[in-house]
Every structure is written in structure tokens, then in C-alpha cells.
Amino acid sequence: MSQLRPNSYRSGPDERGHFGIFGGRFVAETLMPLILDLEKAYAEAKADPAFHAEMNGYLKNYVGRPSPLYFAERLTEHLGGAKIYLKREELNHTGSHKVNNVLGQLMVARRMGKKRIIAETGAGQHGVATATLCARFGLECFVYMGAVDVERQQPNVIRMEMLGAKVIPVQSGSRTLKDAMNEALRDWVTNVHNTFYCIGTVAGPHPYPMMVRDFQSVIGEETRKQMQETEGRLPDSLVACIGGGSNAMGLFHPFLDDPSVEMFGVEAAGHGLTQLHAASLAGGRPGVLHGNRTYLLMDDDGQIQDAHSISAGLDYPGIGPEHSWLHDVGRVKYLSATDAEALEGFQLLSRLEGIIPALEPAHAIAKVMELAPQRPKDHLMVVNLSGRGDKDVPQVGDILRGKTK
Amino acid sequence: MTIRIDARFAQLKKENRSAFVTFLMAGDPDPVTSLEVIKALPKAGADIIEIGMPFTDPMADGPSIQAAGLRALKAGMTLKKTLAMVRDFRKADDATPIVLMGYYNPIYIYGVDRFLADAKSAGVDGLIVVDLPPEEDSELCVPAMKAGLNFIRLATPTTDDKRLPAVLANTSGFVYYVSVTGITGSASADSRAVGEAVARIKRHTALPVCVGFGIRTPEAARAIAGEADGAVVGTALVDALRGSLDSSGKATVKTVTAVTELTAALAAGVRGTR
């Protein structure tokens, strides 16, 4: 790949699924024919106006889109700098941005005639969205979830079961999101004939990173339109948290070719970047895992290291390949927030705006607390409030009362 | 190209029998015992030895081989040590083909060119890398061929006739037919279906076809070997090794014999086929 700046930051991936050196299709032969079928089915759906019409109908009446772009007046006053807007993805049905992608993928699955759906989940938000739409479409649903996450995100486990999904606790490895993805891939390779793997983030083999990005881009497209309507111009900066990076990619992608718009992705720094963390761009290097080449946390022998984050949704040692590329070409700036900083963001937003965020976007709020005061008052900053905090109430309650660390 | 794999199949053809291919994880349960086990395999009846390169996230492996990899990593195994193990094995055996099997990331991090040079000089004959389909041939497959190593491809029940030529294009040594859709150690294959699949692959290639996944017993090995040029057994051998360990997962005096006894029984099964 050329080192030159591309004419557009929005033209990737190439036909082999590469964003620069990142991406690709690193999967077992058993899965490869199905992945090629999926690529074809998605290309057909994408070109079919009826597919989009049906999807827009569900987005409006089932998901509740467009999600509001809300001026966070008290947060803005408190921080004393940039004018802060929240993109209210937490108001979507199921409580996060995950539903945008699941809706799209399950509509593709239906076109392919697949009746059995599997998914991995970390915080459980993707699992809940998948379980919800499987209920809506009458599909069988199996969700792989690390045993550690099953423990710390009980409300979502119960929710998935109520929706008729089977939640399978994963006991291998670090028993978090990475291992849930391994187990989902093992299921897929076994049941490839009738199963559709609904991946929750902008990672995995091509075409997943592209497809998930496309389905999430509704976030940025709406933001663009809403900001034009409200302020008569584009935002100056965008801030979003990153595990795999689907909410960030959804917000960023429609703005990548607008040079005036600064973008900040916030990784999870866990206990700090010199200790256990989940910031694969800050602390990792390019490698190959889960079907794609991307930045990964690993040792010198190429063995994947366990990530750590207070937030189950960010607790993953990798990141979507398009983010790795945007990092390398310098279009997006990637920062990180620690567990402690995220908890501060969590509390600040709750108390100032009456909105309890999920621990994942609390990382983005934590960086807004640093970035906004450094910006002038006419600077328009949008932060993606990608999920609501109901699921985290028991965990954060215990931490704040000093019961756990 | 190394000649050991081709030479071994030529010799087996003269003997009119199929190959017995063993799989064990490098460094399981520790590097020293693992070398002892590998060294004992040819005498016990292994015709070709596959050695797993441990990886933290083996997405095509079942619980047994996952655990074997983690035991090896815990005991300090690395890709560098795996290559050193092959070098040690070669001091006493210059004929038995060695195939390294695993996942791409450790090789990518080691550095593809350096890995291929070191593998070749250590005496490695072939590579099976699970997460490199033909679509990613430029990563390792083509460089491996240039470096003189066989790149052995997996064909599966989902690899249809349209796709087979692409899968076989850069394959050499032998073709590894994965007899079931699934992970290692899963359900066993039906020998008739295997026979049909092997015949289908042979319509596209002159290479020997070995069959693996789901073969655990001498009877199953015999049935599969009757339909193919070789039968691969991994999980059953890994389980036998694990069964010999003490409660803390350490090797015991029984570890080497636990593996060689099952190897001998499976080899007898394979030899009884023709």
C-alpha cells in the first residue's frame, strides 16, 4: 500500500477487504465459502432499494430513530469550553447503538435463508440487540459471553434469556469478549450450513468490518443533518469510545472527508497504560486475530494478551481494522481513559444531565472533560452516547460503595 | 522443495499402505518431555509427524488441543523453541517428515522470511496454517513455496468443486481433508462420506490426500485409511498425553509410553487396511 495520503478516507476497503495493510480474510477454509456468499448477499442487499426501504421502516418505528442530538447545557457550562452535544444512541430500542447493526445483519441473514443466529457479546449490549431482533424475526439465537462478563453484566444476561436467546458462558482463556469470539467462531465452523454469525463490531473477516460500519453510519449521517439544522454548520470535533470501534466508526465515517472535523477515539486504559489495559492502538502492534489484521495486544511470541477494562464492552485486545488504518494515516486521533477516569465521567454525566451512561461511553465523557475546556465556546463537540448505564448500575454501585475494586 | 514428504509417500506406495499421521502440541506438557515424545513417535509407527505451534486463541480447535497449547505456553514454549525442537529431532531422524501446524499470528510476529529460513534449516518440511485460506496466499503460502517448504492446505466439506482448484493451486506435499465441519476433536467422520470426498479431491489433484478430524480409535483409523492416503490423529493422542500427567499437569514416567502405546495401536489400525 502506498504511503501517500488517499484522495478519500472513505473509499476502503479494497476488494480483498484491506484498509491499507489492515483487514483481510484470515479464516479457516471451512468458513471461506460462506464468507464469500455473505459478501455477495450483502452487495446485493446494498444495491436493492427495497432492502433500504424495509430497513428504514424498522429504524424509524422499531428502533426509534433518528436518535436526538442533544445540547448538554449543564455539562458545557461545567466544563467551560466547547459546546457539547450528545448523540443519544442510548435512547434506541435495546439501549445502545448495537441495534443498528444487528437489524442490518439479520435482514441479510433472512435474505440468505439462515435461521440460526449466533453472536458474541462483551457487555451484553450486542447480545441483547441480537436476542431482540431474533425474537422479532422468529430466528433461533445463541449468544456467547465470557463467564466473567456473565457475572458482571447480569441484567443483560437476564434480558437476553427473557427474549428467548440461549446465553452460553465461555470458560476458556480470560473468559471475556475475546474468548466469546473464539467460541462463536468455533460454533460457526461447526454449524456453517445453517448458521449466520452476527458480529457485533467493525472487526472480523471481510466483509464484516465494512458491513457493520455501513449499518452504523446512520449515526454520523443523522448527526451531520441534525447539526446543520441546529447550528447551520458541521461539528468541529467528534468523540467516541472504542472497544472494537463500531459506535466510533458509525459516527466518524460520514465525516472522514471533512478536514475541518477533528475526531477522537477513546480506548480503555484500564488500570493505566503501563499496567493491565485494553488500549490496542496505544499499547499493541499489528497482528492477525479473529479474521483480520489489526493492532493487537500481544507478547513478543505473538501470543495474545488478556485485556482489562472496567467496561466489559471495551475489554478486548484488538480493534477494528479500519481504525488501525485511520490511526496509521493520522486521520483520527486515538486517546485512552482509565477505569477511574471513566467512573468520573459516569458520575459527572449522571449528576449534571440526568443521563446515566454505560461505562463504555463514560470513557468518551472522561476525555470530553479534558478536551472541552481547551476549546473555545463556539467549538461544536459531539460525543457519541452509545449506550445507557442501566446494565452497569449494580457494578458501579458496588464500586462506589467500596465493595469491589 | 524438501523431499521428505514426497519420499515418504513414494515409499508407502511401494509398501501398499496408507500413512499414519500424528499430531501433538510442541511443548506439551513441557519442552523436554515433548521432545522425548516426538522422538519416540517414528518407532511407534508414525509415518508423518505434525507438530502444533501453540497459540493462545486457536479458533479451529476443540477443548483438548486448546488446553494442550495453554499447557505448552505455561511451560514457556515459544515458536523459537518449537523450531529448536525440530532441529533436535532431526539430529537422530532425517527421514520422517515434520509438518508444523498452527495459526498465523506467531509466524507473522516472528517475521515471515526469518521464520521460513529458520524452519527450513531446522528441518521442517511443511506448514499447515489454519487461518490462511487461498485468498491470503501472498502472506505465507507463496513465500513458503519459494523458500522450499510444502504448504499443505486444508480442504473441507464446504470446499465445493468450483473452489477446489483455488484451494489446490499452491498446495504441495499432500492435501489435508478435514472430514467434518467443526473443530478438532469433534464428531467422527463417516468413512463412506470420506471416501466420496477423497475421490472428489483426487479428480482435481495427483497429490496424496490425508484425512483428519474425528479419528480417535484404531478401528476408525483403519476405516479412514482404507479410503485415503493417510489418517491423521491429534486429539486422541493429546488426550492420552494429558491422561498421563499428574494432578498439577506435570509429566510423569508414564507420559511417553501413554502416547507411544496409542500411536502403535493406531498405526496397527492404519497398517491393517490394504
XYZ file of C-alpha atoms in Angstrom:
679
model
C 0.000 0.000 0.000
C 1.144 3.473 -0.793
C 2.229 5.833 1.962
C 0.603 8.747 0.138
C -2.468 10.408 1.584
C -5.529 8.911 -0.088
C -7.881 11.091 -2.150
C -10.646 9.926 0.115
C -10.628 8.360 3.569
C -13.972 6.760 2.777
C -13.109 4.523 -0.175
C -11.896 1.448 1.726
C -11.765 -1.438 1.895
C -10.381 -2.780 -1.390
C -11.963 -5.845 -2.987
C -9.952 -8.145 -0.724
C -11.133 -6.355 2.372
C -7.969 -4.389 3.078
C -7.694 -0.952 4.657
C -4.029 -0.313 3.899
C -2.270 -3.334 5.414
C -5.180 -3.990 7.788
C -8.270 -6.172 7.430
C -8.325 -9.216 5.157
C -9.920 -12.647 5.464
C -7.878 -14.750 7.877
C -10.284 -17.613 8.487
C -10.355 -21.385 8.264
C -11.166 -22.844 4.853
C -14.448 -24.239 6.231
C -15.752 -20.692 6.664
C -14.345 -19.192 3.487
C -17.127 -20.265 1.080
C -19.738 -18.868 3.449
C -17.842 -15.604 3.816
C -17.792 -15.250 0.029
C -21.550 -15.969 -0.030
C -22.095 -13.315 2.611
C -20.063 -10.796 0.669
C -22.247 -11.429 -2.368
C -25.510 -11.357 -0.406
C -24.539 -8.088 1.253
C -23.538 -6.473 -2.049
C -26.930 -7.443 -3.488
C -28.801 -6.129 -0.463
C -26.842 -2.887 -0.522
C -27.859 -2.311 -4.139
C -31.514 -3.150 -3.515
C -33.771 -0.138 -2.760
C -36.332 -2.486 -1.194
C -33.754 -3.583 1.386
C -33.111 0.007 2.416
C -36.803 0.888 2.457
C -37.540 -2.035 4.752
C -34.570 -1.210 6.978
C -35.559 2.445 7.242
C -39.038 1.394 8.286
C -37.666 -0.684 11.154
C -35.159 2.007 12.109
C -37.941 4.567 12.443
C -40.723 2.561 14.030
C -38.953 -0.239 15.874
C -35.591 1.234 16.861
C -36.938 4.758 17.310
C -34.580 6.653 15.005
C -33.454 9.279 14.436
C -31.846 9.460 17.856
C -31.738 13.031 19.197
C -28.679 15.262 19.044
C -28.959 16.861 22.451
C -27.198 20.012 23.655
C -25.712 19.144 27.042
C -26.086 22.583 28.542
C -25.023 21.926 32.123
C -22.060 19.764 31.091
C -20.997 22.530 28.716
C -21.285 25.182 31.449
C -19.456 22.995 33.926
C -16.512 22.352 31.627
C -16.440 25.965 30.425
C -15.266 25.421 26.848
C -16.656 23.709 23.761
C -20.385 23.459 23.215
C -21.109 19.775 23.859
C -23.741 17.780 22.062
C -24.666 14.206 22.912
C -25.724 11.847 20.146
C -28.348 9.922 22.062
C -27.783 6.355 20.841
C -28.659 5.166 24.336
C -32.291 6.031 23.587
C -32.504 3.420 20.841
C -34.612 0.360 21.497
C -32.404 -2.103 23.455
C -30.397 0.791 24.909
C -27.392 1.162 22.641
C -26.136 1.702 19.114
C -25.730 -2.071 18.641
C -29.270 -2.485 17.312
C -28.458 -0.505 14.118
C -26.005 -3.163 13.004
C -27.956 -6.182 14.194
C -31.021 -5.063 12.262
C -28.991 -4.816 9.064
C -27.190 -8.120 9.522
C -30.302 -10.083 10.404
C -32.055 -8.679 7.352
C -29.121 -10.021 5.305
C -29.348 -13.343 7.187
C -33.012 -13.601 6.247
C -32.192 -12.960 2.601
C -29.657 -15.799 2.830
C -32.261 -18.113 4.363
C -30.301 -18.599 7.611
C -32.484 -19.456 10.596
C -29.882 -19.954 13.309
C -28.084 -16.859 14.593
C -25.007 -16.762 16.790
C -23.337 -13.741 18.368
C -20.553 -12.877 20.783
C -21.073 -10.248 23.398
C -18.994 -8.392 25.970
C -21.182 -6.020 27.934
C -24.219 -7.827 26.627
C -25.495 -4.892 24.568
C -24.844 -6.644 21.266
C -26.258 -9.852 22.720
C -29.423 -8.071 23.827
C -29.820 -6.402 20.428
C -29.320 -9.747 18.673
C -31.728 -11.543 21.006
C -34.293 -8.766 20.474
C -34.242 -8.861 16.699
C -34.142 -12.662 16.644
C -37.350 -12.563 18.682
C -38.815 -10.029 16.259
C -37.874 -12.077 13.184
C -38.514 -15.526 14.686
C -34.902 -16.722 14.497
C -33.051 -19.050 16.838
C -30.446 -17.162 18.882
C -27.291 -18.308 20.696
C -25.105 -15.745 22.435
C -21.544 -16.497 23.563
C -20.469 -14.452 26.564
C -17.327 -14.721 28.692
C -18.056 -16.154 32.136
C -16.511 -13.056 33.765
C -18.869 -10.849 31.770
C -21.879 -13.044 32.566
C -21.092 -12.278 36.182
C -20.598 -8.516 35.860
C -23.441 -7.840 33.420
C -26.231 -9.919 34.954
C -29.067 -7.552 33.950
C -28.256 -8.111 30.286
C -27.972 -11.890 30.720
C -31.454 -11.976 32.220
C -32.734 -9.723 29.450
C -31.355 -11.999 26.711
C -32.925 -15.047 28.316
C -36.296 -13.290 28.570
C -36.070 -12.593 24.853
C -35.687 -16.309 24.184
C -31.952 -16.438 23.488
C -29.634 -19.062 24.893
C -26.659 -17.454 26.643
C -23.593 -19.697 26.665
C -20.983 -18.722 29.297
C -17.459 -19.154 27.891
C -14.929 -20.621 30.311
C -11.824 -20.622 28.091
C -8.943 -18.132 28.191
C -9.604 -14.872 30.009
C -13.353 -15.605 29.921
C -14.171 -12.226 28.366
C -15.052 -10.860 24.920
C -12.023 -12.297 23.059
C -12.861 -15.802 24.237
C -16.546 -15.318 23.459
C -15.495 -14.515 19.896
C -13.271 -17.636 19.708
C -16.179 -19.770 20.886
C -18.605 -18.149 18.430
C -16.145 -18.873 15.607
C -15.934 -22.500 16.770
C -19.715 -22.757 16.720
C -19.807 -21.196 13.256
C -17.221 -23.577 11.818
C -19.276 -26.484 13.203
C -22.730 -25.280 12.113
C -21.700 -23.412 8.997
C -24.547 -24.872 6.898
C -27.431 -23.226 8.725
C -25.818 -20.528 10.864
C -25.304 -16.796 10.439
C -22.683 -15.168 12.648
C -23.872 -11.711 13.653
C -20.625 -9.951 14.631
C -21.123 -7.019 16.968
C -18.335 -4.713 15.931
C -16.310 -3.433 12.969
C -13.916 -6.396 13.170
C -13.655 -9.959 11.882
C -13.055 -11.137 8.321
C -14.110 -9.030 5.353
C -16.940 -8.101 4.677
C -17.834 -7.669 8.368
C -15.809 -4.510 9.142
C -17.275 -2.793 6.088
C -20.800 -4.107 6.553
C -21.007 -3.203 10.245
C -19.575 0.242 9.501
C -22.193 0.794 6.800
C -25.032 -0.157 9.147
C -23.661 2.076 11.923
C -23.022 5.047 9.637
C -26.602 6.109 10.244
C -25.227 7.656 13.460
C -22.897 10.035 11.646
C -25.310 10.735 8.806
C -28.006 11.809 11.249
C -25.513 13.847 13.272
C -24.447 15.703 10.161
C -28.006 16.589 9.256
C -29.048 17.445 12.812
C -26.035 19.702 13.373
C -26.736 21.509 10.101
C -30.312 22.062 11.254
C -29.349 23.201 14.760
C -26.158 25.180 14.237
C -26.129 25.633 10.486
C -22.741 24.031 10.105
C -20.648 20.889 10.663
C -19.374 19.961 14.111
C -15.734 20.794 14.899
C -14.953 17.599 16.753
C -16.328 14.117 17.381
C -15.567 11.926 20.386
C -16.429 8.232 20.813
C -15.259 5.284 22.884
C -13.621 2.282 21.223
C -13.624 -1.413 22.015
C -13.885 -2.924 18.580
C -14.966 0.533 17.481
C -18.397 0.259 15.858
C -20.057 3.268 17.502
C -16.987 5.400 16.751
C -16.798 4.220 13.143
C -20.522 4.882 12.705
C -20.123 8.453 13.925
C -16.798 9.186 12.200
C -17.173 7.640 8.774
C -19.565 10.161 7.199
C -17.179 12.978 8.296
C -13.829 11.448 7.304
C -13.507 13.619 4.209
C -14.374 16.847 6.027
C -10.923 18.126 7.015
C -12.323 20.673 9.483
C -13.774 17.920 11.667
C -11.370 16.601 14.323
C -12.014 13.074 15.583
C -11.064 11.407 18.828
C -11.425 7.697 19.548
C -11.100 6.768 23.207
C -9.655 3.381 24.105
C -9.902 1.791 27.541
C -6.706 2.294 29.533
C -7.902 0.038 32.382
C -5.564 0.382 35.355
C -3.233 2.552 33.207
C -1.224 2.024 30.037
C 1.780 0.649 31.914
C -0.440 -1.911 33.643
C -3.399 -4.047 32.551
C -5.452 -2.253 29.907
C -7.402 -2.704 26.663
C -5.852 0.042 24.506
C -4.626 -1.885 21.471
C -3.531 1.167 19.464
C -1.684 2.735 22.388
C -0.096 -0.492 23.615
C -0.262 -3.025 20.800
C 1.098 -3.697 17.331
C -0.228 -5.135 14.074
C -1.026 -8.833 14.137
C -3.679 -11.300 12.962
C -6.627 -12.463 15.056
C -10.315 -13.198 14.552
C -10.161 -12.968 10.794
C -8.353 -9.661 10.351
C -5.008 -7.934 10.608
C -5.155 -5.109 13.110
C -3.459 -3.683 16.189
C -3.473 -6.271 18.972
C -2.176 -6.591 22.490
C 0.359 -9.412 22.414
C 3.721 -10.595 23.683
C 6.953 -10.975 21.685
C 5.976 -14.528 20.650
C 2.732 -13.312 19.073
C 0.599 -14.709 21.891
C -2.486 -12.588 22.534
C -2.537 -10.905 25.928
C -5.537 -10.538 28.166
C -7.080 -7.115 28.077
C -8.513 -5.374 31.093
C -11.201 -2.761 31.346
C -13.852 -1.931 33.938
C -16.159 -1.933 30.945
C -16.960 -5.364 29.588
C -17.744 -3.844 26.198
C -14.216 -2.444 25.779
C -12.407 -5.412 27.315
C -10.919 -6.705 24.055
C -7.235 -6.896 22.997
C -7.931 -5.756 19.415
C -9.696 -3.048 17.434
C -11.448 -2.853 14.082
C -9.003 -2.789 11.132
C -10.299 0.476 9.700
C -9.444 2.201 12.983
C -5.910 0.773 12.753
C -5.637 2.305 9.306
C -7.104 5.674 10.358
C -4.603 5.663 13.222
C -1.656 4.958 10.938
C -2.653 7.596 8.357
C -3.327 10.062 11.178
C -6.898 10.974 10.269
C -8.305 10.103 13.699
C -6.554 10.790 16.983
C -6.765 7.942 19.475
C -6.685 8.658 23.208
C -7.361 6.489 26.205
C -9.204 6.776 29.506
C -8.572 4.713 32.641
C -11.173 2.865 34.709
C -11.020 5.648 37.301
C -11.457 8.394 34.700
C -14.428 6.547 33.194
C -16.061 6.325 36.615
C -15.682 10.091 36.961
C -17.275 10.620 33.554
C -20.053 8.225 34.517
C -20.872 10.204 37.661
C -20.495 13.630 36.117
C -22.938 12.968 33.301
C -25.405 11.328 35.676
C -25.417 14.298 38.028
C -25.236 17.165 35.547
C -27.502 15.920 32.812
C -29.648 13.267 34.457
C -28.358 10.708 31.997
C -26.681 7.569 33.340
C -24.285 6.490 30.591
C -22.983 2.980 30.047
C -19.407 2.506 31.261
C -18.277 2.327 27.616
C -19.262 5.891 26.564
C -18.278 7.057 30.069
C -14.727 6.691 28.667
C -15.624 9.170 25.932
C -17.146 11.543 28.506
C -13.922 11.290 30.517
C -11.925 12.607 27.560
C -14.523 15.292 26.823
C -13.772 16.518 30.358
C -10.178 17.094 29.182
C -10.811 18.240 25.617
C -13.773 20.594 26.017
C -12.131 23.110 28.416
C -9.242 23.502 25.928
C -11.637 24.537 23.150
C -13.356 27.905 22.562
C -17.037 28.363 23.351
C -18.046 28.351 19.703
C -16.416 24.936 19.162
C -19.064 22.303 18.469
C -18.164 18.946 20.027
C -20.279 15.808 19.533
C -19.867 12.837 21.818
C -21.493 9.552 20.970
C -23.509 8.409 23.950
C -23.500 4.869 22.638
C -25.331 3.123 25.455
C -27.266 3.615 28.637
C -25.963 2.653 32.040
C -28.802 0.532 33.433
C -26.735 -2.621 32.940
C -23.850 -1.084 34.914
C -25.852 0.158 37.885
C -25.181 -2.896 40.104
C -21.439 -2.993 39.246
C -20.831 0.748 39.608
C -22.982 0.868 42.736
C -20.737 -1.771 44.339
C -17.579 0.093 43.281
C -18.801 3.459 44.556
C -19.826 1.920 47.871
C -16.348 0.419 48.095
C -17.475 -3.204 47.907
C -15.234 -4.179 44.994
C -12.227 -2.727 43.314
C 11.270 -28.192 -2.080
C 12.110 -30.626 0.667
C 11.797 -34.162 -0.495
C 10.921 -35.937 2.721
C 7.126 -35.819 2.282
C 7.241 -36.923 -1.364
C 9.792 -39.624 -0.496
C 7.668 -40.887 2.366
C 4.542 -41.226 0.213
C 6.561 -42.919 -2.539
C 7.862 -45.440 -0.010
C 4.360 -46.045 1.409
C 3.055 -46.623 -2.075
C 5.664 -49.344 -2.530
C 4.562 -50.866 0.767
C 0.976 -50.523 -0.448
C -0.303 -48.825 2.658
C -1.623 -45.514 3.886
C 0.236 -43.071 6.069
C -0.347 -42.681 9.755
C -0.005 -39.023 10.651
C 0.251 -37.973 14.294
C -0.411 -34.568 15.811
C 0.892 -33.376 19.169
C 1.437 -29.905 20.561
C 5.008 -28.641 20.771
C 5.999 -28.140 24.387
C 3.113 -30.141 25.878
C 3.367 -30.555 28.838
C 6.902 -29.123 28.842
C 9.623 -28.695 26.193
C 11.840 -31.582 27.408
C 9.090 -34.209 27.642
C 7.588 -33.020 24.390
C 10.868 -33.631 22.536
C 11.113 -37.113 24.072
C 7.568 -37.894 22.918
C 8.182 -36.640 19.386
C 11.430 -38.597 19.124
C 9.614 -41.799 20.096
C 6.849 -41.438 17.504
C 8.530 -42.873 14.354
C 9.457 -46.108 16.097
C 5.898 -46.377 17.446
C 4.560 -46.198 13.897
C 4.116 -42.541 12.944
C 4.864 -42.014 9.244
C 4.481 -38.233 9.291
C 4.626 -36.006 12.361
C 2.546 -32.888 12.720
C 3.642 -30.573 15.490
C 1.314 -27.901 16.782
C 2.662 -24.404 17.266
C 0.985 -23.232 20.478
C -1.304 -20.215 20.230
C -3.467 -18.514 22.832
C -6.527 -18.302 20.564
C -6.820 -21.451 18.436
C -10.193 -20.791 16.854
C -10.459 -24.101 14.970
C -9.502 -26.311 17.903
C -11.612 -28.088 20.466
C -11.031 -28.085 24.234
C -8.308 -30.804 24.226
C -5.960 -29.068 21.823
C -6.748 -25.641 23.295
C -5.673 -26.969 26.690
C -2.540 -28.576 25.219
C -1.494 -25.223 23.757
C -2.060 -23.457 27.043
C -0.047 -26.128 28.932
C 2.805 -25.594 26.481
C 2.683 -21.807 26.737
C 2.586 -22.026 30.514
C 5.696 -24.210 30.357
C 7.435 -21.438 28.393
C 7.066 -22.764 24.860
C 7.619 -20.269 22.040
C 7.824 -20.535 18.272
C 11.603 -20.238 18.520
C 11.707 -23.200 20.903
C 9.405 -25.182 18.611
C 11.916 -24.738 15.789
C 14.743 -25.727 18.143
C 12.787 -28.874 18.982
C 12.574 -29.830 15.316
C 16.318 -29.210 14.986
C 16.952 -31.590 17.901
C 14.638 -34.207 16.425
C 16.477 -34.035 13.093
C 19.797 -34.974 14.744
C 18.569 -38.562 15.015
C 15.971 -38.756 12.231
C 16.471 -37.327 8.791
C 13.632 -39.197 7.098
C 10.362 -38.663 8.964
C 8.564 -35.621 7.557
C 7.763 -32.863 10.036
C 4.819 -30.569 9.429
C 4.214 -27.564 11.662
C 0.562 -26.738 12.215
C -0.960 -23.685 13.819
C -2.124 -20.132 13.385
C -0.627 -17.193 11.549
C -0.032 -14.579 14.250
C 3.046 -16.103 15.942
C 4.632 -16.605 12.489
C 3.743 -13.059 11.421
C 5.295 -11.645 14.581
C 8.401 -13.853 14.233
C 8.741 -12.409 10.723
C 7.706 -14.449 7.682
C 11.082 -14.513 5.898
C 13.047 -15.203 9.037
C 10.590 -17.908 10.068
C 10.782 -19.665 6.706
C 14.587 -19.608 6.704
C 14.778 -20.873 10.286
C 12.116 -23.539 9.722
C 13.858 -24.808 6.606
C 17.244 -25.002 8.286
C 15.735 -26.706 11.352
C 14.421 -29.497 9.134
C 10.747 -28.589 8.843
C 9.125 -29.981 5.672
C 5.674 -28.486 5.572
C 3.317 -25.940 7.089
C -0.387 -26.036 7.817
C -1.703 -22.647 8.859
C -5.364 -22.821 9.694
C -6.292 -19.162 9.272
C -4.663 -18.632 5.874
C -7.132 -19.537 3.111
C -6.078 -19.230 -0.573
C -7.375 -15.645 -0.521
C -4.363 -14.782 1.673
C -1.753 -16.803 -0.265
C 0.575 -13.839 -0.635
C 1.103 -13.743 3.144
C 2.898 -17.034 3.699
C 1.968 -19.694 1.157
C 3.780 -18.208 -1.828
C 6.862 -17.190 0.222
C 6.939 -20.718 1.743
C 6.951 -22.325 -1.691
C 9.797 -20.045 -2.727
C 11.680 -20.965 0.430
C 11.318 -24.653 -0.415
C 8.693 -25.667 2.138
C 5.470 -27.524 1.391
C 2.350 -25.511 2.128
C -0.326 -28.048 2.942
C -3.840 -26.828 2.525
C -6.966 -27.887 4.338
C -9.903 -28.890 2.152
C -13.252 -29.213 3.926
C -16.783 -30.435 3.289
C -17.666 -26.835 2.379
C -14.961 -26.647 -0.297
C -17.028 -27.313 -3.409
C -15.811 -28.344 -6.883
C -15.759 -24.740 -8.016
C -13.480 -23.742 -5.191
C -11.224 -26.825 -5.092
C -8.862 -25.674 -7.872
C -8.118 -22.462 -5.951
C -7.523 -24.424 -2.757
C -5.238 -26.901 -4.523
C -3.375 -24.388 -6.687
C -0.460 -23.703 -4.353
C -0.702 -26.896 -2.301
C 2.154 -29.370 -2.222
C 3.210 -32.416 -0.175
C -0.313 -33.616 0.494
C -3.841 -32.336 0.868
C -5.348 -32.427 4.343
C -9.055 -33.199 4.111
C -10.948 -32.045 7.195
C -13.615 -34.715 7.329
C -16.226 -32.803 9.312
C -17.311 -29.202 9.557
C -16.181 -28.394 13.040
C -13.309 -28.078 15.432
C -10.659 -30.651 16.267
C -11.883 -33.444 18.498
C -15.494 -33.124 17.397
C -17.849 -35.719 15.937
C -16.285 -38.555 13.976
C -16.443 -38.801 10.243
C -18.446 -41.355 8.311
C -15.945 -43.357 6.251
C -18.220 -43.643 3.220
C -18.706 -39.884 3.011
C -14.954 -39.528 3.442
C -14.345 -41.940 0.564
C -16.573 -39.896 -1.713
C -14.894 -36.650 -0.673
C -11.400 -38.079 -1.221
C -12.421 -39.318 -4.665
C -13.766 -35.859 -5.467
C -10.495 -34.182 -4.427
C -8.466 -36.745 -6.385
C -10.305 -35.765 -9.543
C -8.575 -32.388 -9.133
C -5.089 -33.368 -7.957
C -2.442 -36.072 -8.080
C -1.324 -35.260 -4.531
C -1.902 -37.733 -1.692
C -4.975 -36.947 0.403
C -4.802 -37.399 4.174
C -7.900 -37.219 6.317
C -8.208 -35.852 9.815
C -10.640 -34.567 12.477
C -12.747 -37.021 14.431
C -10.498 -40.111 14.220
C -9.913 -41.497 17.719
C -9.619 -45.293 17.603
C -7.611 -47.934 15.694
C -10.905 -49.071 14.095
C -11.737 -45.568 12.899
C -8.152 -45.089 11.708
C -8.415 -48.341 9.775
C -11.731 -47.333 8.184
C -10.475 -43.896 7.160
C -7.080 -45.132 5.994
C -8.945 -47.509 3.711
C -10.456 -44.521 1.943
C -7.461 -42.170 1.866
C -3.678 -41.933 1.542
C -3.343 -41.193 5.203
C -5.175 -40.818 8.500
C -4.380 -38.009 10.935
C -4.956 -38.415 14.679
C -4.495 -35.499 17.053
C -6.992 -35.064 19.848
C -6.894 -38.727 20.921
C -3.093 -38.581 21.271
C -3.253 -35.247 23.101
C -5.853 -36.779 25.438
C -3.632 -39.803 26.061
C -0.772 -37.495 26.945
C -2.975 -35.441 29.246
C -4.225 -38.609 30.944
C -0.643 -39.457 31.934
C 0.004 -36.167 33.718
C -0.040 -35.743 37.484
C -2.669 -33.639 39.225
C -0.634 -30.461 38.706
C -0.325 -31.117 34.968
C 3.311 -32.255 35.087
C 4.756 -35.118 33.079
C 5.164 -38.498 34.760
C 7.168 -41.636 33.918
C 4.089 -42.822 32.017
C 3.822 -39.832 29.667
C 5.973 -41.036 26.784
C 4.588 -44.574 26.822
C 0.995 -43.340 27.080
C 1.489 -41.646 23.717
C 3.597 -44.336 22.052
C 1.225 -47.158 23.047
C -1.759 -45.409 21.472
C 0.397 -44.466 18.470
C 1.340 -48.126 17.990
C -2.290 -49.253 18.258
C -3.478 -46.607 15.785
C -0.573 -47.379 13.427
C -1.540 -51.063 13.503
C -5.070 -49.989 12.568
C -3.802 -47.981 9.629
C -1.454 -50.771 8.501
C -4.290 -53.282 8.536
C -6.130 -51.563 5.733
C -4.778 -52.810 2.462
